[in-house]
Short mmCIF file of C-alpha atoms in Angstrom, two decimals:
data_model
loop_
_atom_site.label_atom_id
_atom_site.label_comp_id
_atom_site.label_asym_id
_atom_site.label_seq_id
_atom_site.Cartn_x
_atom_site.Cartn_y
_atom_site.Cartn_z
CA GLU G 1 98.68 83.78 88.89
CA ALA G 2 99.72 86.78 86.91
CA GLY G 3 100.00 90.00 89.09
CA VAL G 4 98.65 93.58 88.56
CA ALA G 5 100.61 95.12 85.78
CA GLN G 6 101.27 98.78 85.82
CA SER G 7 103.08 101.11 83.30
CA PRO G 8 105.09 103.21 82.86
CA ARG G 9 107.41 102.36 85.91
CA TYR G 10 108.70 105.75 85.99
CA LYS G 11 107.87 109.13 84.57
CA ILE G 12 109.25 112.61 84.82
CA ILE G 13 107.28 115.60 83.69
CA GLU G 14 107.40 119.28 84.13
CA LYS G 15 104.76 121.00 86.15
CA ARG G 16 101.53 121.80 84.21
CA GLN G 17 102.12 119.07 81.78
CA SER G 18 99.80 116.03 81.58
CA VAL G 19 100.49 112.28 82.36
CA ALA G 20 98.60 109.06 82.27
CA PHE G 21 99.10 105.87 84.00
CA TRP G 22 97.87 102.45 83.00
CA CYS G 23 96.69 99.45 85.03
CA ASN G 24 95.84 95.90 84.33
CA PRO G 25 94.39 94.09 87.15
CA ILE G 26 94.48 90.32 87.83
CA SER G 27 92.16 88.41 85.46
CA GLY G 28 88.73 88.33 86.93
CA HIS G 29 89.22 90.87 89.74
CA ALA G 30 86.09 93.11 89.69
CA THR G 31 87.49 95.78 92.06
CA LEU G 32 90.26 98.12 91.22
CA TYR G 33 91.89 100.77 93.29
CA TRP G 34 94.19 103.61 92.63
CA TYR G 35 96.45 104.67 95.41
CA GLN G 36 98.88 107.52 95.90
CA GLN G 37 102.05 106.92 98.12
CA ILE G 38 103.78 110.02 98.82
CA LEU G 39 107.52 109.37 100.04
CA GLY G 40 107.42 108.37 103.51
CA GLN G 41 103.79 107.84 103.74
CA GLY G 42 101.16 104.98 103.66
CA PRO G 43 99.18 104.62 100.40
CA LYS G 44 95.98 106.82 100.20
CA LEU G 45 93.07 105.71 98.14
CA LEU G 46 92.26 108.00 95.26
CA ILE G 47 89.52 106.01 93.54
CA GLN G 48 87.85 102.73 93.58
CA PHE G 49 85.87 100.84 90.83
CA GLN G 50 83.72 97.98 90.78
CA ASN G 51 83.68 96.64 87.38
CA ASN G 52 83.24 99.74 85.39
CA GLY G 53 81.49 101.89 88.03
CA VAL G 54 82.96 104.14 90.52
CA VAL G 55 82.54 103.30 94.12
CA ASP G 56 84.59 105.85 95.89
CA ASP G 57 86.25 108.89 94.43
CA SER G 58 85.86 111.14 97.48
CA GLN G 59 89.62 111.64 97.82
CA LEU G 60 90.29 112.18 94.07
CA PRO G 61 91.25 115.80 93.29
CA LYS G 62 88.75 116.10 90.50
CA ASP G 63 90.01 119.40 89.25
CA ARG G 64 93.03 117.75 87.86
CA PHE G 65 92.91 113.83 88.25
CA SER G 66 90.61 111.55 86.24
CA ALA G 67 90.11 108.03 86.00
CA GLU G 68 88.36 105.55 83.81
CA ARG G 69 87.81 101.71 83.57
CA LEU G 70 86.61 100.91 80.27
CA LYS G 71 84.69 97.56 79.94
CA GLY G 72 85.52 96.78 83.57
CA VAL G 73 89.01 95.71 83.13
CA ASP G 74 91.92 98.02 82.32
CA SER G 75 92.25 101.40 84.01
CA THR G 76 93.88 104.53 83.32
CA LEU G 77 94.63 107.41 85.89
CA LYS G 78 95.25 110.96 84.28
CA ILE G 79 96.68 114.21 85.78
CA GLN G 80 96.11 117.29 83.87
CA PRO G 81 97.74 119.62 84.80
CA ALA G 82 100.38 118.16 87.13
CA LYS G 83 101.63 120.07 90.26
CA LEU G 84 104.89 119.64 92.33
CA GLU G 85 102.95 118.05 94.92
CA ASP G 86 101.77 115.25 92.80
CA SER G 87 105.17 113.71 92.85
CA ALA G 88 104.59 110.16 94.31
CA VAL G 89 104.21 106.47 93.39
CA TYR G 90 100.86 105.83 91.96
CA LEU G 91 99.77 102.32 92.99
CA CYS G 92 97.00 100.16 91.27
CA ALA G 93 95.56 97.30 93.18
CA SER G 94 92.75 94.68 92.63
CA SER G 95 90.75 92.58 94.54
CA PRO G 96 88.55 89.65 93.60
CA ILE G 97 84.56 89.89 92.86
CA LYS G 98 82.57 91.99 95.30
CA PRO G 99 84.84 93.71 98.12
CA GLY G 100 83.92 92.24 101.56
CA PRO G 101 85.67 91.74 104.94
CA ASN G 102 87.66 88.61 103.56
CA THR G 103 89.24 89.88 100.29
CA GLU G 104 92.72 91.15 100.09
CA ALA G 105 94.09 93.68 97.75
CA PHE G 106 97.00 92.78 95.41
CA PHE G 107 99.26 95.65 94.34
CA GLY G 108 101.05 96.22 91.10
CA GLN G 109 104.64 97.70 91.13
CA GLY G 110 103.50 101.35 90.93
CA THR G 111 104.34 104.25 88.77
CA ARG G 112 106.82 106.60 90.21
CA LEU G 113 105.98 110.18 88.95
CA THR G 114 108.43 113.11 89.66
CA VAL G 115 107.02 116.48 88.69
CA VAL G 116 109.80 119.23 88.20
CA GLY Y 1 85.92 107.93 107.64
CA GLU Y 2 88.51 105.54 108.98
CA ASN Y 3 91.69 106.83 110.51
CA VAL Y 4 94.71 104.63 111.25
CA GLU Y 5 97.63 105.47 113.33
CA GLN Y 6 100.99 103.58 113.44
CA HIS Y 7 103.89 103.39 115.79
CA PRO Y 8 106.75 103.57 115.77
CA SER Y 9 107.82 105.26 112.40
CA THR Y 10 111.23 103.65 112.84
CA LEU Y 11 112.50 100.54 114.58
CA SER Y 12 115.97 99.20 114.82
CA VAL Y 13 116.51 95.67 116.30
CA GLN Y 14 119.40 93.27 116.45
CA GLU Y 15 119.05 90.05 114.40
CA GLY Y 16 117.37 87.52 116.58
CA ASP Y 17 115.34 90.00 118.68
CA SER Y 18 111.74 90.54 118.42
CA ALA Y 19 109.95 93.44 116.75
CA VAL Y 20 106.58 94.77 117.61
CA ILE Y 21 104.61 97.49 115.62
CA LYS Y 22 101.29 98.94 116.89
CA CYS Y 23 98.24 100.36 115.08
CA THR Y 24 95.11 101.90 116.27
CA TYR Y 25 92.01 102.61 114.17
CA SER Y 26 88.96 104.79 114.81
CA ASP Y 27 86.10 103.08 112.92
CA SER Y 28 84.43 100.38 115.19
CA ALA Y 29 82.75 99.05 112.01
CA SER Y 30 86.17 97.94 110.55
CA ASN Y 31 86.68 94.20 110.54
CA TYR Y 32 89.52 93.41 108.39
CA PHE Y 33 93.18 94.17 109.32
CA PRO Y 34 95.94 93.33 106.92
CA TRP Y 35 99.72 94.09 107.34
CA TYR Y 36 101.90 94.75 104.37
CA LYS Y 37 105.53 94.59 103.79
CA GLN Y 38 107.16 97.06 101.35
CA GLU Y 39 110.74 96.79 100.30
CA LEU Y 40 112.49 99.67 98.64
CA GLY Y 41 111.19 100.19 95.22
CA LYS Y 42 108.80 97.47 95.44
CA ARG Y 43 105.04 96.75 95.64
CA PRO Y 44 103.43 96.28 99.00
CA GLN Y 45 103.02 92.58 99.78
CA LEU Y 46 100.45 91.06 102.28
CA ILE Y 47 102.22 89.19 104.91
CA ILE Y 48 99.52 88.47 107.27
CA ASP Y 49 96.00 89.62 107.94
CA ILE Y 50 93.11 89.15 110.84
CA ARG Y 51 89.34 89.33 110.66
CA SER Y 52 87.41 90.78 113.63
CA ASN Y 53 86.21 87.49 114.78
CA VAL Y 54 89.50 86.28 115.97
CA GLY Y 55 91.94 87.84 118.46
CA GLU Y 56 95.28 86.44 117.48
CA LYS Y 57 96.83 84.75 114.11
CA LYS Y 58 100.33 83.29 113.74
CA ASP Y 59 102.28 82.32 110.79
CA GLN Y 60 105.77 81.08 111.43
CA ARG Y 61 107.64 83.97 112.89
CA ILE Y 62 104.96 86.62 112.26
CA ALA Y 63 101.80 86.92 114.53
CA VAL Y 64 99.06 89.69 114.52
CA THR Y 65 96.82 90.45 117.61
CA LEU Y 66 93.51 92.45 117.67
CA ASN Y 67 91.85 94.13 120.48
CA LYS Y 68 88.39 95.25 119.25
CA THR Y 69 87.33 96.83 122.41
CA ALA Y 70 90.61 99.10 122.41
CA LYS Y 71 90.57 99.43 118.49
CA HIS Y 72 94.28 98.38 118.64
CA PHE Y 73 96.10 95.61 116.61
CA SER Y 74 99.81 94.71 116.48
CA LEU Y 75 102.45 92.96 114.42
CA HIS Y 76 104.98 90.73 116.17
CA ILE Y 77 107.94 89.48 114.45
CA THR Y 78 110.11 87.08 116.41
CA GLU Y 79 113.86 85.88 115.75
CA THR Y 80 114.17 88.70 113.11
CA GLN Y 81 116.49 88.53 110.21
CA PRO Y 82 118.06 91.10 108.04
CA GLU Y 83 115.81 90.19 105.24
CA ASP Y 84 113.02 91.39 107.55
CA SER Y 85 114.26 94.80 106.87
CA ALA Y 86 111.59 96.88 105.13
CA VAL Y 87 108.70 99.32 105.78
CA TYR Y 88 105.55 97.61 107.20
CA PHE Y 89 102.08 99.23 106.81
CA CYS Y 90 98.92 98.21 108.84
CA ALA Y 91 95.59 98.83 107.37
CA ALA Y 92 92.01 98.68 108.24
CA ARG Y 93 88.95 98.27 106.03
CA ASP Y 94 85.93 100.39 106.69
CA THR Y 95 83.08 98.18 105.71
CA GLY Y 96 81.13 101.32 104.74
CA ARG Y 97 84.17 102.44 102.26
CA ARG Y 98 85.40 98.93 101.42
CA ALA Y 99 88.78 100.20 100.70
CA LEU Y 100 91.80 100.00 102.84
CA THR Y 101 93.04 102.87 105.04
CA PHE Y 102 96.69 102.55 105.83
CA GLY Y 103 98.95 103.69 108.60
CA SER Y 104 101.85 105.80 107.94
CA GLY Y 105 104.35 102.86 107.86
CA THR Y 106 107.17 101.62 110.07
CA ARG Y 107 110.75 101.44 108.80
CA LEU Y 108 112.25 98.26 110.34
CA GLN Y 109 116.03 97.76 110.23
CA VAL Y 110 117.44 94.53 111.43
CA GLN Y 111 121.12 94.76 112.37
CA PRO Y 112 123.19 91.75 111.49
#
């Protein structure tokens, strides 16, 4: 099956600029996640959608980060304004139907953001 | 919320030796424990997972054990090969949050 698609693969911006990332999950997957992976660390959940509704955004820095999932398919994650500490790989993942104890998450390739 | 600790952070073994990576979790409600392998610049890929109703699962050279009482699970790789070199992440699913909480990763290097 086709995997999770993300773009762009790489992005370099100056601090205080804005940036947006795009994710297209696996077809039919109702649940979509955005994770932030800082170099040398494990992925950390930013936001979880089920269809087009937010399930968990408790770790999303809402003063600068926003995300949406229009029509319950593609999703965009935006940072405005960016800070140096936002440099990381932003991973999108999706899982089928309703999340439960037996569903795995499939990851995209990620977008590597460098803020200078 | 869930907290997952992973050890060691780096592990170097000789080709053919075994490697063991250990994780502990904090939330007794967690019931799904996957392991992901991430090669440099690539996406994390699921290599094996275990549910809370079993204590051990094996897939060729890879096995995972789970001790729910101790809230501890481990990844075992036998007969390691250079292509096993990567960063390995354990994770746990908190049924309340329904998203994976990851450990900090173990960089495994298999020396030929």
